[in-house]
PDB file of C-alpha atoms in Angstrom:
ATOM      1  CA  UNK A   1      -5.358 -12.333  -9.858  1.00 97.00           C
ATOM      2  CA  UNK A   2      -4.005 -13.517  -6.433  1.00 98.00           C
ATOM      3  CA  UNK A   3      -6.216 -13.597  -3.779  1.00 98.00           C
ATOM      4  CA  UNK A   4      -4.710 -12.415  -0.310  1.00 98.00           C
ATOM      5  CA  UNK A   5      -6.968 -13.885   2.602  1.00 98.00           C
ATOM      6  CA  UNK A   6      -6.178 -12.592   5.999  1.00 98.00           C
ATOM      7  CA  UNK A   7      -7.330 -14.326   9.403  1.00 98.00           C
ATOM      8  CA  UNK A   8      -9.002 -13.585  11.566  1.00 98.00           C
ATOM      9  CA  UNK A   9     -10.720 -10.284  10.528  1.00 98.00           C
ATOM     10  CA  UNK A  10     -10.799  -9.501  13.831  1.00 98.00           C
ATOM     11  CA  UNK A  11      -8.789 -10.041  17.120  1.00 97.00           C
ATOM     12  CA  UNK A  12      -9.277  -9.096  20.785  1.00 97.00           C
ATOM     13  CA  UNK A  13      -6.086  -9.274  22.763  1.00 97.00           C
ATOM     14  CA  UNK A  14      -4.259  -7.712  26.097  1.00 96.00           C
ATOM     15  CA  UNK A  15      -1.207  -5.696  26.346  1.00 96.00           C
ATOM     16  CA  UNK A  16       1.607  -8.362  26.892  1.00 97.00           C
ATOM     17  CA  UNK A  17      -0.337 -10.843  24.605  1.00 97.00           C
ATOM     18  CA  UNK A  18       1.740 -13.273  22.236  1.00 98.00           C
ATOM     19  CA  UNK A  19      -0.524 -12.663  18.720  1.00 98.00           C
ATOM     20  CA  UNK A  20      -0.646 -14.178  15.634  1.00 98.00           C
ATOM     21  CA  UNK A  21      -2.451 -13.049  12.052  1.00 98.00           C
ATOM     22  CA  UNK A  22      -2.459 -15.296   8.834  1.00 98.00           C
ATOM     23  CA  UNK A  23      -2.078 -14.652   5.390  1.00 98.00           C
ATOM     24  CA  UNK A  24      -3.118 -16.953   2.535  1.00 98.00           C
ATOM     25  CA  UNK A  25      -2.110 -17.096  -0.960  1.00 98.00           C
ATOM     26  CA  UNK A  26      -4.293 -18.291  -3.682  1.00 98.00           C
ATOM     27  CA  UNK A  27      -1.545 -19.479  -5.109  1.00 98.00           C
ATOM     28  CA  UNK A  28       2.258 -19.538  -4.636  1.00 98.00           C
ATOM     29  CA  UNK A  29       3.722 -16.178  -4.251  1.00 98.00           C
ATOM     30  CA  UNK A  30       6.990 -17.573  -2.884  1.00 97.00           C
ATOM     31  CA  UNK A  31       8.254 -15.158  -0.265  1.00 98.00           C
ATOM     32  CA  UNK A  32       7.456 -12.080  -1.945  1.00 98.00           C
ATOM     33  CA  UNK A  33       5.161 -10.472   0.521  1.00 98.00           C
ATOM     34  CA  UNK A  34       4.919  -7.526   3.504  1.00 98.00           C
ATOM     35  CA  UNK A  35       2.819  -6.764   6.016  1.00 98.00           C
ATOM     36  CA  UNK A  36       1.608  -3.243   7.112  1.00 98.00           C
ATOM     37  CA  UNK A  37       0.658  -1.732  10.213  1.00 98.00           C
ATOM     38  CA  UNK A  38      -2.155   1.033   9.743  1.00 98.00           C
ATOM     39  CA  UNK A  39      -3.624   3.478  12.621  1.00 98.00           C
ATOM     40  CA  UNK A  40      -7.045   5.186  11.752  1.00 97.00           C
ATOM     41  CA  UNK A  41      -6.827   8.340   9.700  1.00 97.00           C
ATOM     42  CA  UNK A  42      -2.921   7.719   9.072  1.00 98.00           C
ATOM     43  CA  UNK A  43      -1.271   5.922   6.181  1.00 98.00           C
ATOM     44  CA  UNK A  44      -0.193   2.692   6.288  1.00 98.00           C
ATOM     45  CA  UNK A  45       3.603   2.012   7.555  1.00 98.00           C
ATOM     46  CA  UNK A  46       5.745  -0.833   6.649  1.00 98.00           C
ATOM     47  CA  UNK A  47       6.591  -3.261   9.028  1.00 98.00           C
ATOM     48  CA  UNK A  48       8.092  -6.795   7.132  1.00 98.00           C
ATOM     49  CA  UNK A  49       8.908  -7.161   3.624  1.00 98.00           C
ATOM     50  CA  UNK A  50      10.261 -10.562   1.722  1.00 97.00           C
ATOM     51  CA  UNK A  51       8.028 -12.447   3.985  1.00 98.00           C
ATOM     52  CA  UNK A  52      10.418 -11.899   7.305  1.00 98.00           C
ATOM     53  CA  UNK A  53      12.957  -9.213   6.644  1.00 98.00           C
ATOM     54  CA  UNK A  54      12.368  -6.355   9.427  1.00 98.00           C
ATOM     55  CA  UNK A  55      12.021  -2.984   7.854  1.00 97.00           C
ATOM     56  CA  UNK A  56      14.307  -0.532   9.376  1.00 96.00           C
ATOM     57  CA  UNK A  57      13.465   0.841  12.663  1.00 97.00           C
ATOM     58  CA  UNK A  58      10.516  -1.250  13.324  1.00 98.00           C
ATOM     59  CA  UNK A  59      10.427  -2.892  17.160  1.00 98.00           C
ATOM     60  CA  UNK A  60      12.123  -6.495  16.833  1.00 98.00           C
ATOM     61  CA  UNK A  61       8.842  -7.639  18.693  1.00 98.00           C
ATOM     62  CA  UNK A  62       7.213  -7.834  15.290  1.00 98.00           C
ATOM     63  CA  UNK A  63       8.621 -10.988  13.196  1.00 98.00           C
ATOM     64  CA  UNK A  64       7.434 -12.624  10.145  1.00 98.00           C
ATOM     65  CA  UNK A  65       7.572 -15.823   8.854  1.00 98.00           C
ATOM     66  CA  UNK A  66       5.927 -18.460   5.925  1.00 98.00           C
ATOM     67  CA  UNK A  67       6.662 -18.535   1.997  1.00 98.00           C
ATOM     68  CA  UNK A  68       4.691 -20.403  -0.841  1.00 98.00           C
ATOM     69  CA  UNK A  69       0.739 -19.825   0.137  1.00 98.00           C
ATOM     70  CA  UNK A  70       0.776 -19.385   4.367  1.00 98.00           C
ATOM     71  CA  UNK A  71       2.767 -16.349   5.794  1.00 98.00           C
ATOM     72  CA  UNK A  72       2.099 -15.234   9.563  1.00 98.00           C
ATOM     73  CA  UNK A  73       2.333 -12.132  11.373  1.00 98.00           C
ATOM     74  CA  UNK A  74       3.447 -12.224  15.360  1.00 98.00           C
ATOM     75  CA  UNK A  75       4.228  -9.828  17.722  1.00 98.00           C
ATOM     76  CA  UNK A  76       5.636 -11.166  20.432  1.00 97.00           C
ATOM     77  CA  UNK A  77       4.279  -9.124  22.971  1.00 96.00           C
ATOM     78  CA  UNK A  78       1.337  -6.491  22.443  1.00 97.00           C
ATOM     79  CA  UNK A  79       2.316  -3.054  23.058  1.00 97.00           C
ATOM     80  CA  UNK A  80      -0.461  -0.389  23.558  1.00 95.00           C
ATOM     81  CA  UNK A  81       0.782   1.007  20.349  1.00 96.00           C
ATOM     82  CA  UNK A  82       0.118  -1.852  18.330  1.00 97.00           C
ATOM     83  CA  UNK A  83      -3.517  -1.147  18.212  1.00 94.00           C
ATOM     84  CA  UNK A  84      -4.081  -1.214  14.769  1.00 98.00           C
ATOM     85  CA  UNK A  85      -5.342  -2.994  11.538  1.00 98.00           C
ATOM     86  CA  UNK A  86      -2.391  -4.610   9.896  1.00 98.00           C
ATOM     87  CA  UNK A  87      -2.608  -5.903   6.128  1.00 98.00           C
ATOM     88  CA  UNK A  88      -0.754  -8.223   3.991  1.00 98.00           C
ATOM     89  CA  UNK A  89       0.473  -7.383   0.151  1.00 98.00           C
ATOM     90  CA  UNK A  90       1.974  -9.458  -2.048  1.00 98.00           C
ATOM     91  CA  UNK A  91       4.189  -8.953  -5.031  1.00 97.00           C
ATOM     92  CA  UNK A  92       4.881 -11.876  -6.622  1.00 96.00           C
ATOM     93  CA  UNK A  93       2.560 -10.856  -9.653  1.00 96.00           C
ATOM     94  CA  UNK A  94       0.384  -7.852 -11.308  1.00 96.00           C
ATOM     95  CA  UNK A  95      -2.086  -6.923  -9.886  1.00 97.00           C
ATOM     96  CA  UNK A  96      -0.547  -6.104  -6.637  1.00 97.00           C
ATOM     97  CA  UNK A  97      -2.951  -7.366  -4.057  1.00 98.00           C
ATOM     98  CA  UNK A  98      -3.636  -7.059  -0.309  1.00 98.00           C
ATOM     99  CA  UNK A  99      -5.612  -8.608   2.313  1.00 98.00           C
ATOM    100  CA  UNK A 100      -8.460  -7.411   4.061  1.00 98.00           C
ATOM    101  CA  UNK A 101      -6.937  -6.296   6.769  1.00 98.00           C
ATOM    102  CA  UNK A 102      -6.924  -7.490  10.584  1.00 98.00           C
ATOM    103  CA  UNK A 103      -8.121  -5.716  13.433  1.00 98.00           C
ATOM    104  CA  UNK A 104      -6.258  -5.579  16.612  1.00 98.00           C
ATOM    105  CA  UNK A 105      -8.159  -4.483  19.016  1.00 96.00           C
ATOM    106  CA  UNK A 106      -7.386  -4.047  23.144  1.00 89.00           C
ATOM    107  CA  UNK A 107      -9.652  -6.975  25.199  1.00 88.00           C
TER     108      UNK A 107
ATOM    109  CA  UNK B   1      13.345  15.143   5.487  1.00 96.00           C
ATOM    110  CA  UNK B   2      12.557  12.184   2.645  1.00 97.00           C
ATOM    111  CA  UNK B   3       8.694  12.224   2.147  1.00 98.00           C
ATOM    112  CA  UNK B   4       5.802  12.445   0.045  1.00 98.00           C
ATOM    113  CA  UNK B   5       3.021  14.768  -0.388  1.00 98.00           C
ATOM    114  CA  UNK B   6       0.354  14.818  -2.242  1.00 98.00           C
ATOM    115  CA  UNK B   7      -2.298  17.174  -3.390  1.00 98.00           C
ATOM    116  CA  UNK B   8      -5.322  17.749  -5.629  1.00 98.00           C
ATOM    117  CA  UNK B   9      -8.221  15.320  -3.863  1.00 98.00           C
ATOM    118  CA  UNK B  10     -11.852  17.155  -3.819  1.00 98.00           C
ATOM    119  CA  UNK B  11     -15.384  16.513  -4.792  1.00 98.00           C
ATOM    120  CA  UNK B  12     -16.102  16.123  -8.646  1.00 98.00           C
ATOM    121  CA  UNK B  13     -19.019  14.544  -9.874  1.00 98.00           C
ATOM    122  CA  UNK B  14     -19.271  11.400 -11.832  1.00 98.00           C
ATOM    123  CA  UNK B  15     -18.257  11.265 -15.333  1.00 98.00           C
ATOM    124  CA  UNK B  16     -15.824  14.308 -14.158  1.00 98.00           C
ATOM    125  CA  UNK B  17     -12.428  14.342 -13.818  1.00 98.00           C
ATOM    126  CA  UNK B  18      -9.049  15.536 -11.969  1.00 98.00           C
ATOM    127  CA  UNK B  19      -5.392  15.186 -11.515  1.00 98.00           C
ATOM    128  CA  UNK B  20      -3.434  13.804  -8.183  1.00 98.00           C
ATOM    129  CA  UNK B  21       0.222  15.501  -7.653  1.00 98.00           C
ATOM    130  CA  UNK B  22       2.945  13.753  -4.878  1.00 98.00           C
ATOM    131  CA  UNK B  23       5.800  15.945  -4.514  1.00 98.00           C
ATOM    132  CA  UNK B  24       8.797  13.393  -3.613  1.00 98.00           C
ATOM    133  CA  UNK B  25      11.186  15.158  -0.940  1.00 98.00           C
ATOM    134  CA  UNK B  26      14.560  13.865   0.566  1.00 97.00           C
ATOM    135  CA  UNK B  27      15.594  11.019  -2.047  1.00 97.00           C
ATOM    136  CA  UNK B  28      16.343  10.536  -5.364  1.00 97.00           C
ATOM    137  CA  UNK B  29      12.833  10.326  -6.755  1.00 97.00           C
ATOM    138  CA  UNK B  30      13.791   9.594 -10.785  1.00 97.00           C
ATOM    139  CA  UNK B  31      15.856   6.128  -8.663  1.00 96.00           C
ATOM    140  CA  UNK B  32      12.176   4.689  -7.937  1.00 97.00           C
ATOM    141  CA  UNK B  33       9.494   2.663  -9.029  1.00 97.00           C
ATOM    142  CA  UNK B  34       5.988   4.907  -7.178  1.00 97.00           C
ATOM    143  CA  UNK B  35       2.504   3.549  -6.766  1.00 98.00           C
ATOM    144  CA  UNK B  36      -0.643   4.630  -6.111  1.00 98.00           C
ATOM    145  CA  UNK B  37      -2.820   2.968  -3.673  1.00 98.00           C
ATOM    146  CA  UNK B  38      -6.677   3.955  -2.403  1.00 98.00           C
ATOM    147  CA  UNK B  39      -9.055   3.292   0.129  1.00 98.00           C
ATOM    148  CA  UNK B  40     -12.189   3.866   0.109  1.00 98.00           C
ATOM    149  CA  UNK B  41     -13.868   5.269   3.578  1.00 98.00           C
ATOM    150  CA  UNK B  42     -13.876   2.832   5.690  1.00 97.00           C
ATOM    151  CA  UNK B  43     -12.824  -0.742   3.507  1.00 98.00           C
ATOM    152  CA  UNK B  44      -8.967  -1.881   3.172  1.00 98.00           C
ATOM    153  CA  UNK B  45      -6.372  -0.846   0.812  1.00 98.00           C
ATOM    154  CA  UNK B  46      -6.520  -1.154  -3.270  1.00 98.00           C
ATOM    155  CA  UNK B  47      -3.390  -0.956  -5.523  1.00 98.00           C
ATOM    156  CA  UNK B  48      -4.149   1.187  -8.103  1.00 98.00           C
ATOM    157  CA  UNK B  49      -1.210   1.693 -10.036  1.00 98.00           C
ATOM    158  CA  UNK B  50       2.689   2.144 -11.051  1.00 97.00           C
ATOM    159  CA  UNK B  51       4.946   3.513 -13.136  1.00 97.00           C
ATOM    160  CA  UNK B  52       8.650   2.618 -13.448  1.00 96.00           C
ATOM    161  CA  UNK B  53      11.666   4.451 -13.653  1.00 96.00           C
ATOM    162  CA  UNK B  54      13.893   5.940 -16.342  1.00 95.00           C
ATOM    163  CA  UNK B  55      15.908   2.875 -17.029  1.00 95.00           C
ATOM    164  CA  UNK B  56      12.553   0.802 -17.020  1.00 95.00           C
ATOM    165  CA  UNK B  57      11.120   3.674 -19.823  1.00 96.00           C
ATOM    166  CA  UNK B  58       8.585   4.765 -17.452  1.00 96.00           C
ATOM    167  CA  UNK B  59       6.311   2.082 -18.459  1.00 97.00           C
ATOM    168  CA  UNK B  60       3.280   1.878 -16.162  1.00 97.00           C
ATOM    169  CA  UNK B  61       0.970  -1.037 -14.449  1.00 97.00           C
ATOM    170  CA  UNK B  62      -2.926  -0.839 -13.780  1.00 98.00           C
ATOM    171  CA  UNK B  63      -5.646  -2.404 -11.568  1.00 98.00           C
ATOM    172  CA  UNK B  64      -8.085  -3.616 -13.654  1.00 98.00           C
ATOM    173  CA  UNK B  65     -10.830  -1.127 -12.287  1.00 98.00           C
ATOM    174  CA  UNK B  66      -9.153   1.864 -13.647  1.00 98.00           C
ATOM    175  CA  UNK B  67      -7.292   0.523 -16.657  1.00 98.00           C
ATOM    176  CA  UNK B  68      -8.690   2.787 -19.297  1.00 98.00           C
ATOM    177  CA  UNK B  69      -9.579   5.556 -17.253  1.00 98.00           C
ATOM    178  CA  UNK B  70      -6.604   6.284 -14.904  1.00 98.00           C
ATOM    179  CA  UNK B  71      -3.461   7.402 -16.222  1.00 98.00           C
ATOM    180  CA  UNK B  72      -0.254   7.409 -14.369  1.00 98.00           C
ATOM    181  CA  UNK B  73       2.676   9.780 -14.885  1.00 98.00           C
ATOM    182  CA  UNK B  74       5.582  11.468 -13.496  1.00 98.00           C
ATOM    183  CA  UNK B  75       7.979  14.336 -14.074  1.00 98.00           C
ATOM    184  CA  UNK B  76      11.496  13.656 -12.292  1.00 98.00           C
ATOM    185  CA  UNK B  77      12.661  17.105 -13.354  1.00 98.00           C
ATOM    186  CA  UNK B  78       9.887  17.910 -10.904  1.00 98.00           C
ATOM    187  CA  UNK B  79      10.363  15.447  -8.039  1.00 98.00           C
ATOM    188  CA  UNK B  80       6.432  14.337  -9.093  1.00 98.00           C
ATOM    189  CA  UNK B  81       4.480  11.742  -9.456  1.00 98.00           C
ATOM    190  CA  UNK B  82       0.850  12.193 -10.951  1.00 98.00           C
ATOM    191  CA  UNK B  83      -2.581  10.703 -11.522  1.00 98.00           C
ATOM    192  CA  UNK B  84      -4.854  12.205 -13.843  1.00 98.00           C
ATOM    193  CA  UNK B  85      -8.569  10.066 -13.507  1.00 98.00           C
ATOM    194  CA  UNK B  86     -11.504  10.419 -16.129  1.00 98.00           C
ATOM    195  CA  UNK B  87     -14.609   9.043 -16.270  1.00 98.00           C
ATOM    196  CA  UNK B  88     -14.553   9.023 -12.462  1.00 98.00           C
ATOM    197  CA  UNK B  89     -17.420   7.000 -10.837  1.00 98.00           C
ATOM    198  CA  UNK B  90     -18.806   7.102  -7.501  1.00 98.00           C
ATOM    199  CA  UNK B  91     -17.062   3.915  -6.480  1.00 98.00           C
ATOM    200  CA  UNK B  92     -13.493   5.758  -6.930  1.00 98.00           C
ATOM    201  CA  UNK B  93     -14.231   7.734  -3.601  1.00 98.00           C
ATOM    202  CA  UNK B  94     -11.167   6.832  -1.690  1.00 98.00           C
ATOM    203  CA  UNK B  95      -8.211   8.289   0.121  1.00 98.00           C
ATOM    204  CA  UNK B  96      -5.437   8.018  -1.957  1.00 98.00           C
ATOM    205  CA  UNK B  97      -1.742   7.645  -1.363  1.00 98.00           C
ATOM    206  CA  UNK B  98       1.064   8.070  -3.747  1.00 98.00           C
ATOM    207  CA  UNK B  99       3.686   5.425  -2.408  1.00 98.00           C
ATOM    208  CA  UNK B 100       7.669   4.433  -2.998  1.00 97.00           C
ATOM    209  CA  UNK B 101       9.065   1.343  -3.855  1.00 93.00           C
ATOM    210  CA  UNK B 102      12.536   1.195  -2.363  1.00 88.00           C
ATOM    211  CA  UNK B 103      13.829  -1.690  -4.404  1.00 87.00           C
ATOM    212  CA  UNK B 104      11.774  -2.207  -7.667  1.00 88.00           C
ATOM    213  CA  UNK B 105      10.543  -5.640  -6.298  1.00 89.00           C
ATOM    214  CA  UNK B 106       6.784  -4.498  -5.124  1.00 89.00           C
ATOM    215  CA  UNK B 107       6.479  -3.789  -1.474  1.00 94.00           C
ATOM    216  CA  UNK B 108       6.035  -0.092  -0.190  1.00 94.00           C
ATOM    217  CA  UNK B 109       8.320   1.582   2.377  1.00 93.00           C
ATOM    218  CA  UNK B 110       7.149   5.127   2.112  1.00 97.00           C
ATOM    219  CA  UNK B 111       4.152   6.493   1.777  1.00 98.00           C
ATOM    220  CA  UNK B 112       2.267   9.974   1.405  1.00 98.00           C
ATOM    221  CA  UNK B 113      -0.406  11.201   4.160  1.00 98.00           C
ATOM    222  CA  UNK B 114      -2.712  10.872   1.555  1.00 98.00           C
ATOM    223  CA  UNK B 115      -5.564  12.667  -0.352  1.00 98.00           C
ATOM    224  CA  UNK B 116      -9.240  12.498  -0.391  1.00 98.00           C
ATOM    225  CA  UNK B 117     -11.287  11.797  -3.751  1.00 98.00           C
ATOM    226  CA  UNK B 118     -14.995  12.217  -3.541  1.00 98.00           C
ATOM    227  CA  UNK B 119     -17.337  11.468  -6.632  1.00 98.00           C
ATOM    228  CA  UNK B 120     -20.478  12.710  -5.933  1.00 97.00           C
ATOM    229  CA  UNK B 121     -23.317  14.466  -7.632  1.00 96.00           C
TER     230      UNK B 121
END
């Protein structure tokens, strides 16, 4: 199985803030992989899919980028409603597989 | 409105069993690959499962923790997808979300609200 590892696990930051989250491959998953946003009690939404293709009606703030093993997450500048945990997923093989999750939390 | 719903979450006790339902709304349901995908309370997301389309003879994928006991299924006369779990064990308490794969590749664009599945004697 592919192991998705997400960094860090946790991240303080300020409405404005630049962020970025990592996601690491065990092994090459070329650019098959999206990113979710998820609020608590809600289910998750999809915000980038094919490593940095924007989904449809998500804020161009959000951008993704990386292929092979090391994919990153930024938003370019934190909105209050960005608050969230966000996860990787890849797709490159069975089983489907996601990250931990990240935390974004308000400093 | 295009959206998902699903139905049928609720406390059984281990060993036990029960069936999941999404009702697909808005789309042409028999077009897509669906998943399911849990959570247990308060841990990160888990793929659980998928079955193809028509022209991809429904076959079905598993997670290896349910592979055996899980069984995933869909009627498109119906607009439905299903998931029909034996042998359920505590560790299978999770929220869990029926999901739509809008191009057959993998990734999820739409997604149910999501039902609760509590093993528990």
């Amino acid at each position: 199985d592919i192991q998705m590892t997400q960094s860090p696990s946790t991240l303080s930051a300020s409405v404005g803030d630049r962020v970025t989250i990592t996601c690491r491959a065990s092994q090459s998953i070329s650019s098959w992989l999206a990113w979710y946003q998820q609020k608590p009690g809600k289910a998750p939404k999809l915000l980038i899919y094919k490593a940095s293709s924007l989904e449809s009606g998500v804020p161009s703030r959000f951008s993704g980028s990386g292929s092979g093993t090391e994919f990153t997450l930024t938003i370019s500048s934190l909105q209050p409603d960005d608050f969230a945990t966000y996860y990787c997923q890849q797709y490159n093989s069975y089983p489907i597989t996601f990250g931990q999750g990240t935390r974004l939390e308000i400093k | 409105e295009v959206q998902l719903v699903e139905s049928g979450g609720g406390l059984v006790q281990p060993g036990g069993s029960l069936r999941l339902s999404c009702a697909a709304s808005g789309f042409t349901f028999s077009d897509h690959y669906m998943d399911w995908v849990r959570q247990a309370p308060g841990k990160g997301l888990e793929w659980v499962g998928r079955t193809r389309n028509k022209a991809n003879s429904y076959t079905t994928e598993y997670a290896a923790s349910v592979k055996g006991r899980f069984t995933i299924s869909r009627d498109d006369s119906k607009n439905s997808l299903y998931l029909q779990m034996n042998s359920l064990k505590t560790e299978d308490t999770a929220v869990y979300y029926c999901a739509r794969d809008p191009d057959s590749s993998g990734y999820k664009g739409l997604w149910g609200q999501g039902t609760l599945v509590t093993v528990s004697s």
